[in-house]
PDB file of C-alpha atoms in Angstrom:
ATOM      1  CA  UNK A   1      44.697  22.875 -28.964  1.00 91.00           C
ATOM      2  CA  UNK A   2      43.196  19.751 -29.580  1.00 95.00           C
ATOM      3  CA  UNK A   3      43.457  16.806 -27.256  1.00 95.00           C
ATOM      4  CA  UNK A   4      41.847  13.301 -26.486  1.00 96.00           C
ATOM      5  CA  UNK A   5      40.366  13.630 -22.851  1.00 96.00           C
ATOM      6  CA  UNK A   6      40.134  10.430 -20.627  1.00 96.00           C
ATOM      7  CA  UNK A   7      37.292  10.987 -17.540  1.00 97.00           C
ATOM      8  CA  UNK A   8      37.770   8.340 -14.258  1.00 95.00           C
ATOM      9  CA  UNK A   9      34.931   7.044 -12.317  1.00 92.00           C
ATOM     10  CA  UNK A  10      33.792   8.170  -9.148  1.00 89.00           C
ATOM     11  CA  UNK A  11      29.820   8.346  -8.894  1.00 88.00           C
ATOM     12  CA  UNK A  12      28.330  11.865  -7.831  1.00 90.00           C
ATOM     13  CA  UNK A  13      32.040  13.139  -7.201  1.00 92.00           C
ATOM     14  CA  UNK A  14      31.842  13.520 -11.293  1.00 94.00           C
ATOM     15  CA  UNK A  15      31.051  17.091 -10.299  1.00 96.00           C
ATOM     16  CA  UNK A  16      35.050  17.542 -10.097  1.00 96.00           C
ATOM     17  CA  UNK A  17      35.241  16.502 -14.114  1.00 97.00           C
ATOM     18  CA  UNK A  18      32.808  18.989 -14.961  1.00 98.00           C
ATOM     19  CA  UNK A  19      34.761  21.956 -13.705  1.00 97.00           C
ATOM     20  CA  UNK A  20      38.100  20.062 -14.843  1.00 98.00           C
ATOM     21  CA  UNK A  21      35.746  20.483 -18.288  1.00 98.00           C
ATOM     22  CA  UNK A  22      35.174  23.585 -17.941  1.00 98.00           C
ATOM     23  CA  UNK A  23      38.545  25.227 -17.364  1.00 98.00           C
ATOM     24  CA  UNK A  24      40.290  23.120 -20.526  1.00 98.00           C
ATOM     25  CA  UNK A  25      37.285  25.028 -22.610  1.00 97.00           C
ATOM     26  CA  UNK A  26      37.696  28.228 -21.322  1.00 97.00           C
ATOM     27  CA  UNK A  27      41.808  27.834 -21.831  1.00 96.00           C
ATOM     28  CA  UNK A  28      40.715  27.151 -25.547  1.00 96.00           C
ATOM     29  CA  UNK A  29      41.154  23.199 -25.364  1.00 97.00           C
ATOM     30  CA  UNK A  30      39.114  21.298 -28.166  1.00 97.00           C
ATOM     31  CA  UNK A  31      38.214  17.341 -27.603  1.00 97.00           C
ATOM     32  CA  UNK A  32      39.165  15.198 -30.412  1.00 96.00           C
ATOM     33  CA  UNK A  33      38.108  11.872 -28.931  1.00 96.00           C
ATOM     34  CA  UNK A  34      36.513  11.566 -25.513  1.00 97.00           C
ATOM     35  CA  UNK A  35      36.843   7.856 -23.625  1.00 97.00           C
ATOM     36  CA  UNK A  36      35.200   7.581 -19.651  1.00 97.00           C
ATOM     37  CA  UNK A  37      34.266   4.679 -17.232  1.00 96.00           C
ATOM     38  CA  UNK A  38      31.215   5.065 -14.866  1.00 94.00           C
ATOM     39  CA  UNK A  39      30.932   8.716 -14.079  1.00 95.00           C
ATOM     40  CA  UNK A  40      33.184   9.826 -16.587  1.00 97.00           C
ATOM     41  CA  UNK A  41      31.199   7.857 -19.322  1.00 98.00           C
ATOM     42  CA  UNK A  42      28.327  10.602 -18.784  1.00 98.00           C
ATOM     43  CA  UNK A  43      30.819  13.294 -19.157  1.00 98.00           C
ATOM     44  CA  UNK A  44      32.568  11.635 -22.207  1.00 98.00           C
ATOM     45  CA  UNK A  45      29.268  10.621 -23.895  1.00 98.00           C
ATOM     46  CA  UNK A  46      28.205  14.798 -23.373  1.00 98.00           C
ATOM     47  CA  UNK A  47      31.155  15.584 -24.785  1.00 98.00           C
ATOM     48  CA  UNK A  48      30.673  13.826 -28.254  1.00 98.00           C
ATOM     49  CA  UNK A  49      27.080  15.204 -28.287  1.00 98.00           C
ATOM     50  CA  UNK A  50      28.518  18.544 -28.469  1.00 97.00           C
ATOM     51  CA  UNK A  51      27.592  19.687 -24.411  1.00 98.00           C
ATOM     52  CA  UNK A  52      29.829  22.025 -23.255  1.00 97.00           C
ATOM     53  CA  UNK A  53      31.140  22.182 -19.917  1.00 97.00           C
ATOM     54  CA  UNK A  54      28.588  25.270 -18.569  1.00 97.00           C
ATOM     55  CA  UNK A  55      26.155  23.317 -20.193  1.00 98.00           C
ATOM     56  CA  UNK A  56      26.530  20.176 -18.093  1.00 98.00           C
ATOM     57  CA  UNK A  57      26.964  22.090 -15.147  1.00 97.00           C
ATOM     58  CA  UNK A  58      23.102  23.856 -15.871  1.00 97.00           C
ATOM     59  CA  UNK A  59      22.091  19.879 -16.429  1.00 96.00           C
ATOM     60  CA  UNK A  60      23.344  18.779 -12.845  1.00 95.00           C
ATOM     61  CA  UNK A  61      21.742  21.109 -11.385  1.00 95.00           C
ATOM     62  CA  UNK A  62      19.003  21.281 -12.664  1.00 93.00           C
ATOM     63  CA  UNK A  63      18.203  17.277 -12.274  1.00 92.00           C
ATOM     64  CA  UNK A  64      16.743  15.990  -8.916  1.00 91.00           C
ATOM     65  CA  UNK A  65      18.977  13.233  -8.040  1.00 90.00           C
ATOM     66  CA  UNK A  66      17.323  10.823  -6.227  1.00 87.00           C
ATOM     67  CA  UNK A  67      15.338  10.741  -8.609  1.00 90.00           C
ATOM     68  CA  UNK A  68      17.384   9.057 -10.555  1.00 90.00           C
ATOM     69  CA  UNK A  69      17.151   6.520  -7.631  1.00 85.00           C
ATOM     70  CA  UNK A  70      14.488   4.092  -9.352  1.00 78.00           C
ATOM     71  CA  UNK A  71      13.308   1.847  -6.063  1.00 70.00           C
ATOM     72  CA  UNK A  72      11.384  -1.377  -6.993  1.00 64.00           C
ATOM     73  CA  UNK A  73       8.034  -1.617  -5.092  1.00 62.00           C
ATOM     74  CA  UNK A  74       8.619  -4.758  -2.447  1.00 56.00           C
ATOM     75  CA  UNK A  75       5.235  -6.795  -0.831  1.00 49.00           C
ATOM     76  CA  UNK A  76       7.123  -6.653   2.473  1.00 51.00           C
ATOM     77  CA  UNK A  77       7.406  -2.943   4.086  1.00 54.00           C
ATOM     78  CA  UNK A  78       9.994  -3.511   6.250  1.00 53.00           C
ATOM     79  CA  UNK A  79      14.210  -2.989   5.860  1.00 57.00           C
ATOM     80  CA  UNK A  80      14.633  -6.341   5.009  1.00 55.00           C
ATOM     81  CA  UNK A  81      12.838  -6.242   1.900  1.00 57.00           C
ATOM     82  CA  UNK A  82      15.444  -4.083  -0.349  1.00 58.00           C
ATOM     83  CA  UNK A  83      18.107  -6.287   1.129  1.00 57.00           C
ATOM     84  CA  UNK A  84      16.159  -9.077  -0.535  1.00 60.00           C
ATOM     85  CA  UNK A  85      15.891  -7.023  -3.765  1.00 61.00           C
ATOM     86  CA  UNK A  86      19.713  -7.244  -3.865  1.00 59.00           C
ATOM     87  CA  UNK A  87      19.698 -11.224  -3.292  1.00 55.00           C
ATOM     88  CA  UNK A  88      17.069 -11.800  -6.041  1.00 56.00           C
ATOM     89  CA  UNK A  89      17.807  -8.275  -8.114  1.00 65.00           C
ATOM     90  CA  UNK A  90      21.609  -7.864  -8.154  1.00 65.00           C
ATOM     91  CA  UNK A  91      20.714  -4.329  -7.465  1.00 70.00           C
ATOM     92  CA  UNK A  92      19.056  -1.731  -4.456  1.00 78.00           C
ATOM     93  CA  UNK A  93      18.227  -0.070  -7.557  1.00 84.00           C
ATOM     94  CA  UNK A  94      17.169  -0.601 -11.325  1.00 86.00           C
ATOM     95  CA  UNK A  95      18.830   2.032 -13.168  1.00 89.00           C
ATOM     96  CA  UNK A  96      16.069   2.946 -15.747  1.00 93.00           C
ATOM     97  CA  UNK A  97      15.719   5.821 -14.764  1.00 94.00           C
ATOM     98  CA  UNK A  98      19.261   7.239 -14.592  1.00 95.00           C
ATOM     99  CA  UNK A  99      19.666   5.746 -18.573  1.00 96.00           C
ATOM    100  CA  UNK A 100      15.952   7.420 -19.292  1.00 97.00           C
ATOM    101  CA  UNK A 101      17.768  10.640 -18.022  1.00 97.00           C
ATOM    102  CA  UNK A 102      20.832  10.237 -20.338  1.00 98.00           C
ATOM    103  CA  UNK A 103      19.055   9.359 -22.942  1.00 98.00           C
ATOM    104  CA  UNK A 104      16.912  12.626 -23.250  1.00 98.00           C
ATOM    105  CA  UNK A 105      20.025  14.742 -22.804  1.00 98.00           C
ATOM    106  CA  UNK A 106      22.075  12.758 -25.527  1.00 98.00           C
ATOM    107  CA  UNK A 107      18.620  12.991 -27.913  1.00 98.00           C
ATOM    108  CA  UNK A 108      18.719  16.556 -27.417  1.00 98.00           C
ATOM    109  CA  UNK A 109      21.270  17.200 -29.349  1.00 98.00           C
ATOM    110  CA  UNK A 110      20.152  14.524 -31.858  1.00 98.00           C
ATOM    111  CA  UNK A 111      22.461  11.357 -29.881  1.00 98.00           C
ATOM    112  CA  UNK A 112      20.762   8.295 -29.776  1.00 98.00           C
ATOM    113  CA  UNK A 113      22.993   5.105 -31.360  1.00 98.00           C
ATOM    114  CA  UNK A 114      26.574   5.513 -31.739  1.00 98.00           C
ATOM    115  CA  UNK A 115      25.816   6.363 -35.150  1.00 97.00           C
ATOM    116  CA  UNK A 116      25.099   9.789 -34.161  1.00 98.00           C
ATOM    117  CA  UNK A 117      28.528  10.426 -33.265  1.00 97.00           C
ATOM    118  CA  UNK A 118      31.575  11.106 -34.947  1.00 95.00           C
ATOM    119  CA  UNK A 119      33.546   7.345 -35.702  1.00 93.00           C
ATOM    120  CA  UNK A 120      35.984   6.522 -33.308  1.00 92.00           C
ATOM    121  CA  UNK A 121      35.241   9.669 -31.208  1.00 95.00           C
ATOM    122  CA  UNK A 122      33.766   7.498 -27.983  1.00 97.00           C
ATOM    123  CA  UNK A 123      34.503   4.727 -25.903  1.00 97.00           C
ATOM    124  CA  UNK A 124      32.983   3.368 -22.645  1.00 98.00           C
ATOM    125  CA  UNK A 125      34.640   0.983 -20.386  1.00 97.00           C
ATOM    126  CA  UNK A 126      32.159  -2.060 -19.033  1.00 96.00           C
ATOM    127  CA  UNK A 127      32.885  -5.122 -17.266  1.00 94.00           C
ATOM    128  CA  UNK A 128      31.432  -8.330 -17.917  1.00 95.00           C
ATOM    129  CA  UNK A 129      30.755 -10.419 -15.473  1.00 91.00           C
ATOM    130  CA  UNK A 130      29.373 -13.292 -17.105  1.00 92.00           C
ATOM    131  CA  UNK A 131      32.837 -13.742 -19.139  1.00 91.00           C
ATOM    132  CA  UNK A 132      35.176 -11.738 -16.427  1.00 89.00           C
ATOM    133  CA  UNK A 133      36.516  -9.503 -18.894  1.00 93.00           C
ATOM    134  CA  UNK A 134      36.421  -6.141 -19.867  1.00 94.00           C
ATOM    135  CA  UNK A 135      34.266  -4.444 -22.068  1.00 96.00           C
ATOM    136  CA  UNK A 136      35.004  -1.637 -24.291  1.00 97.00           C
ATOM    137  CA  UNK A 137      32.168  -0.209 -26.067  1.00 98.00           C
ATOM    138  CA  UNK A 138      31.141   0.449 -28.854  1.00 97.00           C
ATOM    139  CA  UNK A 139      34.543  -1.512 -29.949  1.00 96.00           C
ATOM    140  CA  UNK A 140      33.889  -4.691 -28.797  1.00 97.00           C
ATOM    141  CA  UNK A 141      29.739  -4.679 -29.364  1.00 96.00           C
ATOM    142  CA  UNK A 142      30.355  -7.003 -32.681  1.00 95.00           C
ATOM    143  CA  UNK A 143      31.366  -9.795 -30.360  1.00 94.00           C
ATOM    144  CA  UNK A 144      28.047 -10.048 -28.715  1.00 94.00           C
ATOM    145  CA  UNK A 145      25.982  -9.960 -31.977  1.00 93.00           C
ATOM    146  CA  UNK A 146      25.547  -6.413 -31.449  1.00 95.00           C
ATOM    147  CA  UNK A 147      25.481  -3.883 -34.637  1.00 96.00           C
ATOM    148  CA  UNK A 148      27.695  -0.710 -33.084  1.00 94.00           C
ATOM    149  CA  UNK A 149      25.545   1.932 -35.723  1.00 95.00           C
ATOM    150  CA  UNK A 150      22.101   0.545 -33.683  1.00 97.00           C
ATOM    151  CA  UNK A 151      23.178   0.589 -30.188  1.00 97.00           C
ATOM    152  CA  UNK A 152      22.158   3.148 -27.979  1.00 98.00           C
ATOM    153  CA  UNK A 153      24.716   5.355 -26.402  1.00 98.00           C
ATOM    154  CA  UNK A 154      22.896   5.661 -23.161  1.00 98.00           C
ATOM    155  CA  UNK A 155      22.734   1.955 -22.385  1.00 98.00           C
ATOM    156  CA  UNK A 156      26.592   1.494 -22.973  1.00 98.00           C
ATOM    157  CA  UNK A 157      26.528   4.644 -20.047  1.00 98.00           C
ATOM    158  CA  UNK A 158      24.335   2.742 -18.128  1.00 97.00           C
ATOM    159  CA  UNK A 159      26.291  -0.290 -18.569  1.00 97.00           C
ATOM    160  CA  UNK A 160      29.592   1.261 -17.514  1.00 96.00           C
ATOM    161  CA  UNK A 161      27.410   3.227 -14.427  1.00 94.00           C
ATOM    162  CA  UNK A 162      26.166   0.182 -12.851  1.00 91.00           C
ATOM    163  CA  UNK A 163      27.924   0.302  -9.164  1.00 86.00           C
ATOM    164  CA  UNK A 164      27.545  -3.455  -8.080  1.00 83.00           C
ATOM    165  CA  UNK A 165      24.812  -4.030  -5.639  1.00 77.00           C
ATOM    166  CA  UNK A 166      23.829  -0.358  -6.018  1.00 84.00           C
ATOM    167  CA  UNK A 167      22.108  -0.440  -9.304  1.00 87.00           C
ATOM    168  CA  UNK A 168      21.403  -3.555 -10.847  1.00 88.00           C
ATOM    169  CA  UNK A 169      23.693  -4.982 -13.547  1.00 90.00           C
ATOM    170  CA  UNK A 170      22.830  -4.465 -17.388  1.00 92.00           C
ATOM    171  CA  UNK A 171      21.105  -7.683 -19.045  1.00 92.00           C
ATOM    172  CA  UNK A 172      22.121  -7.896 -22.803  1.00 93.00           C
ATOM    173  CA  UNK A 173      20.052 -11.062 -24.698  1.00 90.00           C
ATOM    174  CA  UNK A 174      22.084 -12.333 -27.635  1.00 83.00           C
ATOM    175  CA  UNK A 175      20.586 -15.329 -28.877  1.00 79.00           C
ATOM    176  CA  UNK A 176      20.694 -18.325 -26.645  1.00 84.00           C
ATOM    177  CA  UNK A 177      22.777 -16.340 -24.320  1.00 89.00           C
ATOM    178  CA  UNK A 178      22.343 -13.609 -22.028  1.00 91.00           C
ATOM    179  CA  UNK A 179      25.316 -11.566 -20.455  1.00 93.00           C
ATOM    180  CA  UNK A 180      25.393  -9.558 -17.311  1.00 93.00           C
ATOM    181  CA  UNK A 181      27.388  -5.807 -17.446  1.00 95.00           C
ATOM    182  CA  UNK A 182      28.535  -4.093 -14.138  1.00 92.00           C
ATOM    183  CA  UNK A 183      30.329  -0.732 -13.429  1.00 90.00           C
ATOM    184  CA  UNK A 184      33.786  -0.483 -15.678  1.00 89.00           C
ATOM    185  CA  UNK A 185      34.975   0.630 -12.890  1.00 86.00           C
ATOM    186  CA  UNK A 186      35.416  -2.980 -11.492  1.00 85.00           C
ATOM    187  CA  UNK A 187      38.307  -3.533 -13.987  1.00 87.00           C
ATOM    188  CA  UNK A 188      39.339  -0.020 -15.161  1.00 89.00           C
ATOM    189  CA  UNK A 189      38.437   2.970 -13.295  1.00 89.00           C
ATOM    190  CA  UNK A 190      40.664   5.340 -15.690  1.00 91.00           C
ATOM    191  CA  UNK A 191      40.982   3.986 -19.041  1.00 92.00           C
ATOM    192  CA  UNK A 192      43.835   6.353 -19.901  1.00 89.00           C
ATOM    193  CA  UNK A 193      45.624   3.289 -21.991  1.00 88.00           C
ATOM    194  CA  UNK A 194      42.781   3.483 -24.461  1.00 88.00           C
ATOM    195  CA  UNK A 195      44.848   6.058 -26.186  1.00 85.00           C
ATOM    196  CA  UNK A 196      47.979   4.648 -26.163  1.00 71.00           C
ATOM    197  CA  UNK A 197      49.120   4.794 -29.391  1.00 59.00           C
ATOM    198  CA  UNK A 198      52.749   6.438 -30.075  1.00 50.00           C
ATOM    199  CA  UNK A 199      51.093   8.157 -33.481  1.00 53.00           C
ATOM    200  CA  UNK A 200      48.209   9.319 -32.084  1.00 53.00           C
ATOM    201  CA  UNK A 201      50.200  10.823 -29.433  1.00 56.00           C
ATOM    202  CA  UNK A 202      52.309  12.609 -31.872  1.00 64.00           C
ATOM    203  CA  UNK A 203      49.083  14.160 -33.316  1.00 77.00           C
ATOM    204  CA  UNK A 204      47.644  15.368 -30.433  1.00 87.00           C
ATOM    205  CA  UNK A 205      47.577  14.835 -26.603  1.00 91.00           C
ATOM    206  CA  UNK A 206      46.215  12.824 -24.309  1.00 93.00           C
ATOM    207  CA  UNK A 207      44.850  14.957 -21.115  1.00 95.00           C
ATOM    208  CA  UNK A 208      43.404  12.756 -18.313  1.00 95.00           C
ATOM    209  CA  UNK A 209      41.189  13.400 -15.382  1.00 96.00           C
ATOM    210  CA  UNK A 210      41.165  11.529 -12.355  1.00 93.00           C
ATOM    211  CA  UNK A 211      38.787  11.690  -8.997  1.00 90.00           C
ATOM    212  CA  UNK A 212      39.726  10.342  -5.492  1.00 72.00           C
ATOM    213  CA  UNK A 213      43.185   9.443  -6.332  1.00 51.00           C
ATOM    214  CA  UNK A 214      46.017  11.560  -4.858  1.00 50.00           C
ATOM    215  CA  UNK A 215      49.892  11.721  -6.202  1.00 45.00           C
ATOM    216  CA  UNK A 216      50.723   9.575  -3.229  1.00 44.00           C
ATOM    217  CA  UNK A 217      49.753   6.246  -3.398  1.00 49.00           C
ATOM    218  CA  UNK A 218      49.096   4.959   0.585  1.00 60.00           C
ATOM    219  CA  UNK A 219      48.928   1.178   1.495  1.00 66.00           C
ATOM    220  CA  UNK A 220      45.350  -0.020   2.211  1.00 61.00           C
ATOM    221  CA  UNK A 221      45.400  -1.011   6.023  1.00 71.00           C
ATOM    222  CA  UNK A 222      43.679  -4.559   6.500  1.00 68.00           C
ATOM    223  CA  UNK A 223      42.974  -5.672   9.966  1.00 69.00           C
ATOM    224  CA  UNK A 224      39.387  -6.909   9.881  1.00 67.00           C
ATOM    225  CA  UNK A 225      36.696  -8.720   7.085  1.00 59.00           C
ATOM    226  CA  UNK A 226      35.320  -5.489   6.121  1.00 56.00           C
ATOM    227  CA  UNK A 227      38.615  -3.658   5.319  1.00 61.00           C
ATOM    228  CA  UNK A 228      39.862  -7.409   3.390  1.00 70.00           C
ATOM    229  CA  UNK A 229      36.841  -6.720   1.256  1.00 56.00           C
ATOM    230  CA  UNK A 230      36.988  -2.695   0.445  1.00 61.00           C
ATOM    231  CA  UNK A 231      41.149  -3.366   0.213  1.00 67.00           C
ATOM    232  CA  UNK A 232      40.379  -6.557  -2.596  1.00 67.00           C
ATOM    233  CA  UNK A 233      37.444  -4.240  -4.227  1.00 61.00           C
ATOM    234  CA  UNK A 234      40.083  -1.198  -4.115  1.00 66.00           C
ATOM    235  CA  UNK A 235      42.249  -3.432  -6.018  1.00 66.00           C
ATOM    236  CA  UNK A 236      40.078  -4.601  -8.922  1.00 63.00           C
ATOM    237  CA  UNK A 237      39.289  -0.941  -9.235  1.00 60.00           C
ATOM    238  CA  UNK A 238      42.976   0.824  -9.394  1.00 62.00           C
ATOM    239  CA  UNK A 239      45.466  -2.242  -9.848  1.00 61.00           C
ATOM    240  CA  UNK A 240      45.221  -2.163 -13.495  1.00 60.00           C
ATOM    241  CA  UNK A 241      45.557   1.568 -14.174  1.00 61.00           C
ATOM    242  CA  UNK A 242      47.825   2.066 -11.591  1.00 64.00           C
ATOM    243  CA  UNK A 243      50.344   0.232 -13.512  1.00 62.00           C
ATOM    244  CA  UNK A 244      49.965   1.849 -16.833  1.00 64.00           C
ATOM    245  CA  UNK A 245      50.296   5.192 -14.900  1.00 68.00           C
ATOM    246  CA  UNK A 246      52.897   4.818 -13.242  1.00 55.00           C
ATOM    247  CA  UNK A 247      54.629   4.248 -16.040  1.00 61.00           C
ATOM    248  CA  UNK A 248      53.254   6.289 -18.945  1.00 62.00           C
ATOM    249  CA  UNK A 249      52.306   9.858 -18.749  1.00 72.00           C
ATOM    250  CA  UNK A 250      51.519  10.911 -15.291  1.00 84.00           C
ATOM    251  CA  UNK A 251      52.170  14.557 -16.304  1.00 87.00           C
ATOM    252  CA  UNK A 252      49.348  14.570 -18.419  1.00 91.00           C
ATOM    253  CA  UNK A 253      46.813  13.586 -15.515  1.00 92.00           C
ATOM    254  CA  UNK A 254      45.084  16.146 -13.653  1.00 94.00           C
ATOM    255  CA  UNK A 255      44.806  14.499 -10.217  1.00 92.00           C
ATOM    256  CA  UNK A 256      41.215  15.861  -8.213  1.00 93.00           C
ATOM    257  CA  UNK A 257      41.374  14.542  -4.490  1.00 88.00           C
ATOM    258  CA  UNK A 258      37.964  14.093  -3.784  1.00 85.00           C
ATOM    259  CA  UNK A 259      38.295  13.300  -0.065  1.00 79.00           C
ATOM    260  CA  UNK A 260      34.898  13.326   2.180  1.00 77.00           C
ATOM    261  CA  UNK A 261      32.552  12.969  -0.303  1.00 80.00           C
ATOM    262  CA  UNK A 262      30.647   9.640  -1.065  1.00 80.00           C
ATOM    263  CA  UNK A 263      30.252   8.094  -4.552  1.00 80.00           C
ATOM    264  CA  UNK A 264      27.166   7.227  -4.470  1.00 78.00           C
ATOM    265  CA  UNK A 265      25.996  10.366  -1.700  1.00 85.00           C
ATOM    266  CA  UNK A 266      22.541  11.413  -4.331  1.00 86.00           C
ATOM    267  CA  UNK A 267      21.307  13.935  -1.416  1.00 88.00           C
ATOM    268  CA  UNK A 268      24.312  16.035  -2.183  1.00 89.00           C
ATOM    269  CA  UNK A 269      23.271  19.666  -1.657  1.00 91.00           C
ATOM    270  CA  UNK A 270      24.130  22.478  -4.217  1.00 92.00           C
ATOM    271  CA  UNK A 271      26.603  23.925  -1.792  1.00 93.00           C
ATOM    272  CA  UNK A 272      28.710  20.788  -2.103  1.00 92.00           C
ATOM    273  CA  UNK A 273      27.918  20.599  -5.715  1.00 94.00           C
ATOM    274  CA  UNK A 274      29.849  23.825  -6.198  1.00 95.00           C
ATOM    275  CA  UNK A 275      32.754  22.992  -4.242  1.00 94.00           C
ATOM    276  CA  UNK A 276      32.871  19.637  -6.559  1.00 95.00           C
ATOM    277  CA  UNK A 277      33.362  21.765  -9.411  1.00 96.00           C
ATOM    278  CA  UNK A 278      35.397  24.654  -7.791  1.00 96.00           C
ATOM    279  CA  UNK A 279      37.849  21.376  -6.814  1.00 95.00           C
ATOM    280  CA  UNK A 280      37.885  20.176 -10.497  1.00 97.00           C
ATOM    281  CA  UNK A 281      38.872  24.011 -11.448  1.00 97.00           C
ATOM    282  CA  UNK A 282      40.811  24.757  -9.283  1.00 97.00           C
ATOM    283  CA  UNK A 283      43.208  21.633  -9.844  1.00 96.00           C
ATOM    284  CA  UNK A 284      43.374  22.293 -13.385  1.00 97.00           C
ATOM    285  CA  UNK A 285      44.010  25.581 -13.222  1.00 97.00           C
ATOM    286  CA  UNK A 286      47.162  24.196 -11.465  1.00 96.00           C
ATOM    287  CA  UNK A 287      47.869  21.118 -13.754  1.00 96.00           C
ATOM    288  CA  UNK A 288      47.839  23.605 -16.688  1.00 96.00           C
ATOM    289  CA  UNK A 289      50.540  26.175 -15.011  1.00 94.00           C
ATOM    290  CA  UNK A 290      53.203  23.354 -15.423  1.00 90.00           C
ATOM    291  CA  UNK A 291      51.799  21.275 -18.225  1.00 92.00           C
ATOM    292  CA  UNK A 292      53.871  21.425 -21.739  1.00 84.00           C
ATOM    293  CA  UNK A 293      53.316  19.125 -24.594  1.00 77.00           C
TER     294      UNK A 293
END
C-alpha cells in the first residue's frame, strides 16, 4: 500500500521511528511523501533518499554519537565557560557536525539540494525565531530569497534539529537581513496537518508516528519556576498538534511512549538503542492489528 508517513520529534528517542519504519516495510507499506520535524526530519529526509528502514538502523549504529556533539574550544577551562557559550552562542553546541553527518548519508545516495528528490515528496518543519513563525521547508524557502532546487537538504534537517540552547540556532543571510532557525519542534512537534487534504486522503493514507506522547493526555503539574517553564515549553511544543489530533485522524497515529529516556541522552548505549527500536516495532505491530483504511 502506499501511504504519506508523518515522523514527530523527539531527539535520540528517534530510535522508536526507525523500528516503527521498519515494520510498515516489512508489512509491504510504500512511502509516497515523507514530512518530519527535528528527529523525524532525519528519518523523513532518509526516506526520500531511498534508505530503508534496516538501512538506517546499520547507520545509527554504526555512528559515534557524541560525536556529533561539536564543542567550541573556550579560553576559560572551567564550567562556566560553555554556560557563556550559550549567552554569546545561542548554543552548548554548533551543530556542524551533526549536518556534516547528514549530509554524507543523503550524498550517498546522490541527495544533496532538494532537487535530488522527487517534487513535493519532502517537507521539514522549522521555526523562525526572528519572525515567530513557522517554517516549512522547502515550501516556504522562496520567501527568504532562497531558490528550493539549490538548497541543501541537510541544512533544512539541521534547521528543524536545532534543540534551543542545545545546538545553536541556524543563521540564514538573505540580503540585508539575516534570520535565526530553531528546532520545529518549538511550534510543531508532529506536523501530521501537512497532509491534510480531503483528495489526497482519498488517494492514499496518511500514517503518523509519534514519540513520548501517550493516548492519555495528563495535566502538566506547576508548583514551582522550573515546572512554569518546562509546562509553557511543553505547550509551544504539543498545543498546536494536539488540537488538529484530537480532532482529525487519531486512528491513523501510531503512538510510541518513550518514557525514561532523554532527548538529547547522546551516551545512549546499544542495549537501549535496541529497546528504542523493539518499542517502535512492537507498537506498530499493534497499531496495524486494528488499523483499516
Amino acid at each position: 500500500m502506499i501511504i504519506d508517513g508523518v515522523f514527530s520529534g523527539g531527539g535520540i528517542k528517534g530510535y522508536g521511528l526507525v523500528g516503527a519504519l521498519q515494520e510498515l516495510e516489512d508489512r509491504g507499506f510504500v512511502f509516497h511523501r515523507t514530512a518530519g520535524t527535528s528527529a523525524g526530519s532525519i528519518i523523513a529526509a532518509f526516506v526520500a533518499a531511498g534508505y530503508t528502514g534496516k538501512e538506517m538502523e546499520k547507520l545509527f549504529f554504526d555512528i559515534d554519537l557524541s560525536s556529533l556533539l561539536d564543542k567550541r574550544r573556550g579560553l576559560l577551562p572551567i564550567p562556566l565557560a560553555k554556560w557563556l557559550l550559550v549567552y554569546w552562542k545561542l548554543g552548548l553546541y554548533k551543530g556542524d557536525a551533526m549536518e556534516a553527518w547528514i549530509a554524507g548519508k543523503l550524498a550517498e545516495r546522490g541527495v544533496v539540494t532538494f532537487k535530488d528528490v522527487r517534487p513535493n515528496s519532502l517537507r521539514i518543519i522549522t521555526s523562525d525565531i526572528t519572525h515567530g513563525k513557522l517554517v516549512v521547508l522547502p515550501d516556504d524557502l522562496p520567501n527568504y530569497g532562497f531558490d528550493p532546487f539549490t538548497f541543501p537538504v541537510a541544512k533544512a534537517v539541521r534547521m528543524s534539529c536545532s534543540i534551543p540552547y542545545f545546538f545553536e540556532p541556524v543563521k540564514l543571510d538573505a540580503g540585508k537581513s539575516t534570520f535565526l532557525f530553531v528546532d520545529g519542534g518549538v511550534l510543531s512537534n508532529f506536523p501530521m496537518w501537512l497532509f491534510n487534504s480531503d483528495q489526497v486522503r482519498k488517494e492514499r493514507p496518511v500514517i503518523g508516528l509519534r514519540l513520548s506522547v501517550d493516548e492519555i493526555w495528563k495535566p502538566h503539574e506547576v508548583d514551582n519556576a522550573v515546572e512554569l517553564f518546562s509546562a509553557l515549553f511543553k505547550t509551544m511544543k504539543d498545543a498546536h498538534d494536539a488540537r488538529y489530533i484530537s480532532k482529525k485522524h487519531v486512528q491513523n497515529i501510531v503512538f510510541i511512549p518513550m518514557k525514561g529516556i532523554s532527548a538529547m541522552d547522546f551516551n545512549l548505549n546499544d542495549e537501549k538503542k535496541v529497546e528504542l527500536i523493539n518499542r517502535g516495532r512492537e507498537r506498530t505491530k499493534e497499531f496495524l492489528k486494528h488499523w483499516s483504511y
